[in-house]
Amino acid sequence: MNDQELRSAQVSTAVRTSPAESASRPAAEAASRPPVVGMIGAGQLARMTAAAAIGLGIRFRVLAAAPDDSAAQVCADTVLGDYRSTDDLLAFAAGCDAVTFDHEHVPQPQLAALEQAGFAVRPSAAALRMTQDKLAMRARLTELGVPCPRFEPVATAGDVLAFADQTGWPVVLKAVSGGYDGRGVWVCRSSAEVAEVLSHGLRLLVEEFVPFERELAVLVARSPSGHGAAYPVVETVQRDGICHEVLAPAPGLADYLAEDAIMLGLRLARDLDVIGLLAVELFQTGYGLLVNELAMRPHNSGHWTIEGARTSQFEQHLRAVLNWPLGAPTATAPCVAMANVLGGDDPDLHGKLNHVMAADPALKVQLYGKPVRPGRKVGHVTALGSDLAAALERARRAARYLATGTEEA
């Protein structure tokens, strides 16, 4: 067919299409197209969410700061931009059925701009404020009657010393915003240490030091229709403010405490109007559970669910933000252990991966595609089994070898 014949065929086809058919086509195409979920941020959480989107037929888009960000390496629909730029955010959200987050750092005015433009921001700006402003979070939880450590806003050394006179030393100073993975948290045992923290010029709050027995986490999901689901309560093993290991379910946890934690998580998701995942980090004490932190996104305490639950946290988050029916959160094995791979001096993770896979073929390894730096989370290892101590040792040995080249502690 020559060019003239092709143009004639195109015109003939257009003439044969009725106005009604032309009008209905865009609606039909919109109804049949896969949903689009946009995630602001392109770290490892977005990377693992991208993998979950594939099986559900979801078009997944990430807003990345750089083309070598963790998720940008594997996500075909990657947009480069700045999460602090309203223009970049509005352009990114265009065409998305839901906009969600890999981190909590998008400023409130930019979140408000997205909502005012009519985008489905999940969780909402109001909910996310509870993760961005620790003082607002503590005040709101107190209003709801949720047990928390005692706290006060502070601006001077005198404020802190007056608080310490009531609670005793040590005290915990926290940056009101911007802290994560142990950053922005200081355990102070003297007025000199308090003065050092105050010299940073940050907005701070002070909390009582809680002599907890261990740290727990409960992960729940909630959809716009109000459907909720909760994963088994886990124990998180923290060192220097960084999660090293997660044990699912939390060993030796009394049934009534597990039920209390799950009901608390579901209640907070409802009362804070969270859409998507909510991770509630808890202190277990001799007198009950206290809420330490909140996160409204996939969370390190839920990485075990990729292999260890019927529905991974990443799939669950996608289902929730799209208002789809939530998946079963039940475990696939009697116990699951997850160990984070923290960067060491050797940057060659893949050079050690063959040994790990050959030594224990049943292990599952997730690497994040991030440059290795000492102490940085660059992957995780998951082991399933019927004996928690054995599963944890397997995960530990593999994570240790990937980080250091030796299985020995």
Coordinates of C-alpha atoms in Angstrom, one line a residue:
M1 CA 0.0 0.0 0.0
N2 CA 1.4 3.4 -1.0
D3 CA 1.2 6.6 1.1
Q4 CA -1.9 7.8 -0.8
E5 CA -3.7 4.5 -0.3
L6 CA -2.8 4.5 3.4
R7 CA -4.2 8.0 3.9
S8 CA -7.4 7.0 2.1
A9 CA -7.8 4.0 4.3
Q10 CA -7.3 6.1 7.4
V11 CA -9.9 8.6 6.3
S12 CA -12.4 5.8 5.4
T13 CA -12.0 4.2 8.8
A14 CA -12.6 7.5 10.5
V15 CA -15.7 8.1 8.4
R16 CA -17.1 4.7 9.3
T17 CA -16.8 5.3 13.1
S18 CA -20.0 6.8 14.4
P19 CA -20.0 9.7 16.9
A20 CA -21.4 7.5 19.6
E21 CA -18.6 5.0 19.1
S22 CA -16.0 7.7 19.2
A23 CA -17.4 9.1 22.4
S24 CA -17.5 5.7 24.1
R25 CA -14.0 4.7 23.2
P26 CA -12.1 6.9 25.7
A27 CA -14.4 5.7 28.5
A28 CA -13.9 2.0 27.5
E29 CA -10.2 2.5 27.3
A30 CA -10.0 4.1 30.7
A31 CA -12.1 1.3 32.2
S32 CA -9.9 -1.4 30.7
R33 CA -6.5 0.2 31.4
P34 CA -4.5 -1.0 34.5
P35 CA -4.4 1.2 37.5
V36 CA -1.4 3.5 38.0
V37 CA 0.1 3.9 41.4
G38 CA 2.8 6.5 41.9
M39 CA 5.2 6.2 44.8
I40 CA 7.2 9.3 45.8
G41 CA 10.7 8.2 46.6
A42 CA 12.8 5.5 45.0
G43 CA 14.5 3.7 47.8
Q44 CA 14.4 0.0 48.6
L45 CA 10.8 0.2 49.7
A46 CA 9.7 1.4 46.3
R47 CA 12.0 -1.2 44.7
M48 CA 10.2 -4.0 46.5
T49 CA 6.8 -2.5 45.9
A50 CA 7.6 -2.4 42.2
A51 CA 8.1 -6.1 42.2
A52 CA 4.7 -6.7 43.9
A53 CA 3.0 -4.5 41.3
I54 CA 4.1 -6.7 38.5
G55 CA 2.0 -9.7 39.5
L56 CA -1.1 -7.5 40.1
G57 CA -0.8 -5.9 36.6
I58 CA -0.4 -2.5 38.2
R59 CA 1.5 0.2 36.4
F60 CA 3.9 1.4 39.0
R61 CA 5.7 4.8 38.8
V62 CA 8.4 6.2 41.1
L63 CA 9.6 9.8 41.6
A64 CA 13.4 9.4 41.9
A65 CA 16.0 12.0 42.8
A66 CA 18.6 10.2 40.5
P67 CA 18.6 7.5 37.8
D68 CA 20.6 5.2 40.0
D69 CA 18.3 5.3 43.0
S70 CA 17.3 1.8 44.2
A71 CA 13.9 1.6 42.6
A72 CA 14.8 3.6 39.5
Q73 CA 17.2 0.8 38.5
V74 CA 14.3 -1.6 38.1
C75 CA 11.2 0.5 37.5
A76 CA 10.4 1.3 33.8
D77 CA 8.2 4.2 34.7
T78 CA 10.7 6.4 36.6
V79 CA 10.3 10.1 36.8
L80 CA 13.2 12.3 37.9
G81 CA 12.3 15.1 40.2
D82 CA 12.4 16.7 43.6
Y83 CA 9.9 15.7 46.2
R84 CA 10.1 19.2 47.7
S85 CA 9.0 20.8 44.4
T86 CA 5.2 21.3 44.0
D87 CA 5.6 21.5 40.2
D88 CA 7.5 18.2 40.1
L89 CA 5.0 16.5 42.3
L90 CA 2.0 17.7 40.3
A91 CA 3.6 16.6 37.1
F92 CA 4.5 13.2 38.6
A93 CA 1.0 12.6 39.9
A94 CA -0.8 13.3 36.6
G95 CA -2.4 10.1 35.5
C96 CA -2.0 8.3 38.8
D97 CA -5.0 6.6 40.4
A98 CA -3.2 6.8 43.8
V99 CA -0.1 8.6 45.1
T100 CA 1.8 7.0 48.0
F101 CA 5.2 7.2 49.6
D102 CA 8.5 5.5 50.1
H103 CA 9.4 8.0 52.9
E104 CA 7.7 10.6 55.1
H105 CA 9.7 13.7 54.0
V106 CA 7.4 15.4 51.5
P107 CA 6.6 18.8 53.1
Q108 CA 3.0 19.5 54.2
P109 CA 2.4 22.4 51.8
Q110 CA 3.3 20.2 48.8
L111 CA 1.1 17.4 50.1
A112 CA -1.8 19.9 50.4
A113 CA -1.2 21.0 46.8
L114 CA -1.5 17.5 45.6
E115 CA -4.8 17.0 47.5
Q116 CA -6.2 20.4 46.4
A117 CA -5.4 19.3 42.8
G118 CA -7.7 16.3 43.3
F119 CA -5.2 13.5 43.5
A120 CA -5.8 10.5 45.8
V121 CA -3.0 11.0 48.3
R122 CA -2.7 7.9 50.4
P123 CA -2.1 8.2 53.3
S124 CA -3.4 11.8 53.5
A125 CA -1.4 14.9 54.5
A126 CA -3.2 15.0 57.8
A127 CA -2.3 11.4 58.5
L128 CA 1.3 11.8 57.4
R129 CA 1.7 14.7 59.8
M130 CA 1.6 12.2 62.6
T131 CA 4.9 10.7 61.2
Q132 CA 6.5 14.0 60.3
D133 CA 6.0 15.8 63.6
K134 CA 6.7 13.7 66.7
L135 CA 5.3 16.3 69.0
A136 CA 2.0 16.4 67.1
M137 CA 2.0 12.6 67.1
R138 CA 2.6 12.3 70.8
A139 CA -0.1 14.9 71.5
R140 CA -2.6 13.1 69.3
L141 CA -1.9 9.7 70.8
T142 CA -2.3 11.2 74.2
E143 CA -5.7 12.6 73.2
L144 CA -6.7 9.1 72.1
G145 CA -5.7 7.6 75.4
V146 CA -2.9 5.6 73.8
P147 CA 0.0 4.7 76.2
C148 CA 3.2 6.5 75.4
P149 CA 6.4 7.6 77.2
R150 CA 6.0 10.9 79.1
F151 CA 7.1 13.8 77.0
E152 CA 7.4 17.6 76.8
P153 CA 8.4 20.1 74.2
V154 CA 11.7 21.7 75.2
A155 CA 13.7 24.8 74.0
T156 CA 16.3 25.3 76.8
A157 CA 18.5 23.3 79.1
G158 CA 16.4 24.4 81.9
D159 CA 13.3 22.8 80.3
V160 CA 15.2 19.5 80.0
L161 CA 16.5 19.7 83.5
A162 CA 13.1 20.4 84.9
F163 CA 11.7 17.3 83.1
A164 CA 14.6 15.2 84.3
D165 CA 13.8 16.3 87.9
Q166 CA 10.4 14.6 87.5
T167 CA 11.4 11.5 85.6
G168 CA 15.1 10.9 86.5
W169 CA 18.1 10.4 84.3
P170 CA 18.7 9.5 81.6
V171 CA 16.3 11.3 79.3
V172 CA 15.7 11.0 75.6
L173 CA 15.9 14.0 73.3
K174 CA 14.3 13.7 69.9
A175 CA 14.2 15.9 66.9
V176 CA 10.6 16.8 66.3
S177 CA 11.0 16.2 62.5
G178 CA 13.5 14.5 60.2
G179 CA 14.8 11.7 62.4
Y180 CA 14.9 8.0 61.3
D181 CA 17.1 4.9 61.9
G182 CA 18.5 6.2 65.1
R183 CA 19.2 9.7 63.7
G184 CA 17.7 12.6 65.6
V185 CA 17.5 10.6 68.9
W186 CA 19.9 11.2 71.8
V187 CA 20.0 9.4 75.2
C188 CA 21.3 12.0 77.5
R189 CA 22.7 11.2 81.0
S190 CA 23.9 14.6 82.1
S191 CA 23.3 18.3 81.6
A192 CA 26.5 18.5 79.5
E193 CA 25.1 16.0 77.0
V194 CA 21.9 17.9 76.9
A195 CA 23.8 21.1 76.1
E196 CA 25.6 19.3 73.2
V197 CA 22.3 18.3 71.6
L198 CA 20.8 21.8 72.1
S199 CA 23.7 23.3 70.3
H200 CA 22.5 21.7 67.1
G201 CA 19.6 24.3 67.0
L202 CA 16.9 21.7 66.3
R203 CA 13.3 21.8 67.4
L204 CA 13.2 19.1 70.2
L205 CA 11.1 17.2 72.5
V206 CA 12.2 15.3 75.6
E207 CA 10.9 11.9 76.6
E208 CA 11.3 9.7 79.7
F209 CA 13.8 6.9 79.2
V210 CA 11.7 3.7 79.2
P211 CA 13.4 0.5 80.7
F212 CA 11.6 -1.8 78.2
E213 CA 11.9 -5.5 78.1
R214 CA 12.1 -5.6 74.3
E215 CA 10.8 -3.9 71.2
L216 CA 7.8 -5.1 69.2
A217 CA 6.1 -4.0 66.0
V218 CA 2.6 -4.5 64.6
L219 CA 1.9 -3.9 60.9
V220 CA -1.6 -3.3 59.8
A221 CA -3.3 -2.2 56.5
R222 CA -6.4 -0.2 56.0
S223 CA -8.3 0.6 52.8
P224 CA -10.6 3.6 52.0
S225 CA -13.6 1.4 52.5
G226 CA -12.5 0.7 56.1
H227 CA -11.3 -2.9 55.5
G228 CA -8.4 -3.7 57.8
A229 CA -5.9 -6.5 58.1
A230 CA -3.1 -7.2 60.6
Y231 CA 0.1 -9.2 60.4
P232 CA 1.4 -11.2 63.4
V233 CA 3.2 -9.1 66.0
V234 CA 7.0 -9.3 65.6
E235 CA 10.0 -8.6 67.8
T236 CA 12.5 -6.2 66.4
V237 CA 16.1 -6.3 67.5
Q238 CA 17.6 -2.8 67.5
R239 CA 21.2 -1.8 68.0
D240 CA 22.2 1.9 67.9
G241 CA 18.7 2.8 66.8
I242 CA 18.9 0.6 63.7
C243 CA 16.9 -2.6 63.2
H244 CA 19.1 -5.6 62.8
E245 CA 16.7 -8.5 63.0
V246 CA 13.0 -9.2 63.0
L247 CA 11.4 -12.3 64.5
A248 CA 8.0 -13.4 63.4
P249 CA 5.9 -14.0 65.4
A250 CA 7.4 -12.4 68.5
P251 CA 8.7 -15.4 70.5
G252 CA 7.0 -16.0 73.9
L253 CA 4.5 -13.1 73.5
A254 CA 1.4 -13.7 75.6
D255 CA -1.7 -14.1 73.5
Y256 CA -3.4 -11.2 75.3
L257 CA -0.5 -8.9 74.5
A258 CA -0.5 -9.9 70.9
E259 CA -4.2 -9.2 70.7
D260 CA -3.7 -5.9 72.4
A261 CA -1.0 -4.9 69.9
I262 CA -3.1 -5.9 66.9
M263 CA -6.2 -4.1 68.2
L264 CA -4.1 -1.0 68.9
G265 CA -2.7 -1.0 65.4
L266 CA -6.1 -1.4 63.8
R267 CA -7.6 1.3 66.1
L268 CA -4.8 3.8 65.3
A269 CA -5.2 3.2 61.5
R270 CA -8.9 4.0 61.9
D271 CA -8.5 7.0 64.3
L272 CA -5.7 8.5 62.3
D273 CA -7.5 7.8 59.0
V274 CA -4.5 5.9 57.6
I275 CA -4.9 4.5 54.1
G276 CA -2.3 1.9 53.2
L277 CA 0.1 0.4 55.7
L278 CA 0.7 1.5 59.3
A279 CA 3.6 0.2 61.3
V280 CA 3.4 0.8 65.1
E281 CA 6.7 0.4 66.9
L282 CA 6.1 -0.6 70.6
F283 CA 8.0 -1.0 73.8
Q284 CA 7.1 -4.0 75.8
T285 CA 7.4 -3.2 79.5
G286 CA 6.5 -4.8 82.8
Y287 CA 3.3 -2.7 82.9
G288 CA 2.1 -3.1 79.3
L289 CA 2.8 -1.8 75.8
L290 CA 3.9 1.8 74.9
V291 CA 3.9 3.3 71.5
N292 CA 7.3 4.5 70.4
E293 CA 7.0 5.4 66.7
L294 CA 4.7 5.3 63.7
A295 CA 5.3 4.8 60.0
M296 CA 2.8 5.0 57.2
R297 CA 4.4 3.0 54.4
P298 CA 6.0 -0.4 54.0
H299 CA 8.4 -0.9 56.9
N300 CA 11.6 -2.8 57.7
S301 CA 9.6 -4.8 60.3
G302 CA 7.5 -6.2 57.5
H303 CA 10.2 -7.4 55.0
W304 CA 9.8 -10.9 56.3
T305 CA 6.3 -11.0 54.7
I306 CA 7.7 -11.3 51.1
E307 CA 8.3 -15.0 51.7
G308 CA 6.8 -15.4 55.2
A309 CA 3.2 -14.3 54.7
R310 CA 0.4 -15.2 52.2
T311 CA 0.3 -11.5 51.1
S312 CA 3.5 -9.4 51.3
Q313 CA 3.4 -6.0 52.9
F314 CA 4.2 -4.5 49.5
E315 CA 1.3 -6.2 47.8
Q316 CA -1.0 -5.3 50.7
H317 CA 0.0 -1.6 50.5
L318 CA -0.9 -1.5 46.8
R319 CA -4.2 -3.3 47.4
A320 CA -5.0 -0.8 50.2
V321 CA -4.2 2.4 48.4
L322 CA -6.3 1.2 45.4
N323 CA -9.2 0.2 47.6
W324 CA -8.9 -3.4 46.5
P325 CA -9.8 -6.3 48.8
L326 CA -6.9 -6.9 51.2
G327 CA -5.0 -10.1 51.1
A328 CA -4.5 -12.7 53.9
P329 CA -1.8 -11.6 56.3
T330 CA -1.3 -15.1 57.7
A331 CA 2.2 -16.6 58.0
T332 CA 3.4 -19.3 55.6
A333 CA 5.7 -21.0 58.2
P334 CA 5.6 -21.5 62.0
C335 CA 8.4 -18.9 62.3
V336 CA 10.3 -16.5 60.2
A337 CA 13.6 -14.7 60.9
M338 CA 14.8 -11.7 58.9
A339 CA 18.3 -10.2 59.2
N340 CA 19.3 -6.9 57.6
V341 CA 22.5 -6.8 55.6
L342 CA 24.4 -3.7 56.8
G343 CA 27.3 -2.5 54.7
G344 CA 30.8 -3.2 55.7
D345 CA 34.2 -2.5 54.2
D346 CA 33.8 -4.8 51.2
P347 CA 31.5 -3.3 48.6
D348 CA 31.2 -6.5 46.5
L349 CA 27.9 -8.1 47.7
H350 CA 27.4 -10.1 44.6
G351 CA 30.9 -11.7 44.9
K352 CA 29.7 -13.2 48.1
L353 CA 26.2 -14.1 47.1
N354 CA 27.1 -17.4 45.4
H355 CA 28.5 -18.7 48.7
V356 CA 25.3 -17.8 50.6
M357 CA 23.0 -19.4 48.1
A358 CA 25.1 -22.6 47.9
A359 CA 25.5 -22.9 51.6
D360 CA 21.8 -22.6 52.3
P361 CA 19.6 -22.8 49.2
A362 CA 16.4 -22.3 51.2
L363 CA 17.4 -18.8 52.3
K364 CA 15.9 -15.8 50.4
V365 CA 18.1 -12.8 49.8
Q366 CA 17.0 -9.3 48.7
L367 CA 19.6 -6.9 47.6
Y368 CA 18.7 -3.2 47.2
G369 CA 21.1 -2.1 44.5
K370 CA 22.6 0.6 46.8
P371 CA 26.2 1.6 47.1
V372 CA 27.7 -0.1 50.2
R373 CA 28.6 2.1 53.1
P374 CA 29.4 1.0 56.6
G375 CA 26.2 0.6 58.6
R376 CA 23.9 1.2 55.6
K377 CA 21.0 -1.2 54.9
V378 CA 21.9 -2.7 51.6
G379 CA 19.8 -5.9 51.7
H380 CA 18.2 -8.5 53.9
V381 CA 18.0 -12.2 54.4
T382 CA 15.0 -14.2 55.3
A383 CA 14.8 -17.8 56.7
L384 CA 11.7 -19.8 57.3
G385 CA 11.3 -22.8 59.5
S386 CA 9.8 -24.5 62.5
D387 CA 12.5 -23.6 65.0
L388 CA 13.0 -19.9 65.5
A389 CA 16.5 -20.1 67.0
A390 CA 17.7 -22.2 64.0
A391 CA 16.1 -19.9 61.5
L392 CA 17.6 -16.8 63.1
E393 CA 21.1 -18.3 63.1
R394 CA 20.8 -19.2 59.4
A395 CA 19.7 -15.6 58.5
R396 CA 22.4 -14.1 60.8
R397 CA 25.2 -16.1 59.3
A398 CA 24.2 -15.3 55.7
A399 CA 23.8 -11.6 56.5
R400 CA 27.1 -11.5 58.3
Y401 CA 28.8 -13.2 55.3
L402 CA 27.4 -10.8 52.8
A403 CA 28.5 -7.9 54.9
T404 CA 32.0 -9.1 56.1
G405 CA 32.9 -12.2 54.1
T406 CA 32.8 -14.4 57.2
E407 CA 30.0 -16.3 58.9
E408 CA 31.6 -16.0 62.3
A409 CA 30.6 -13.3 64.7

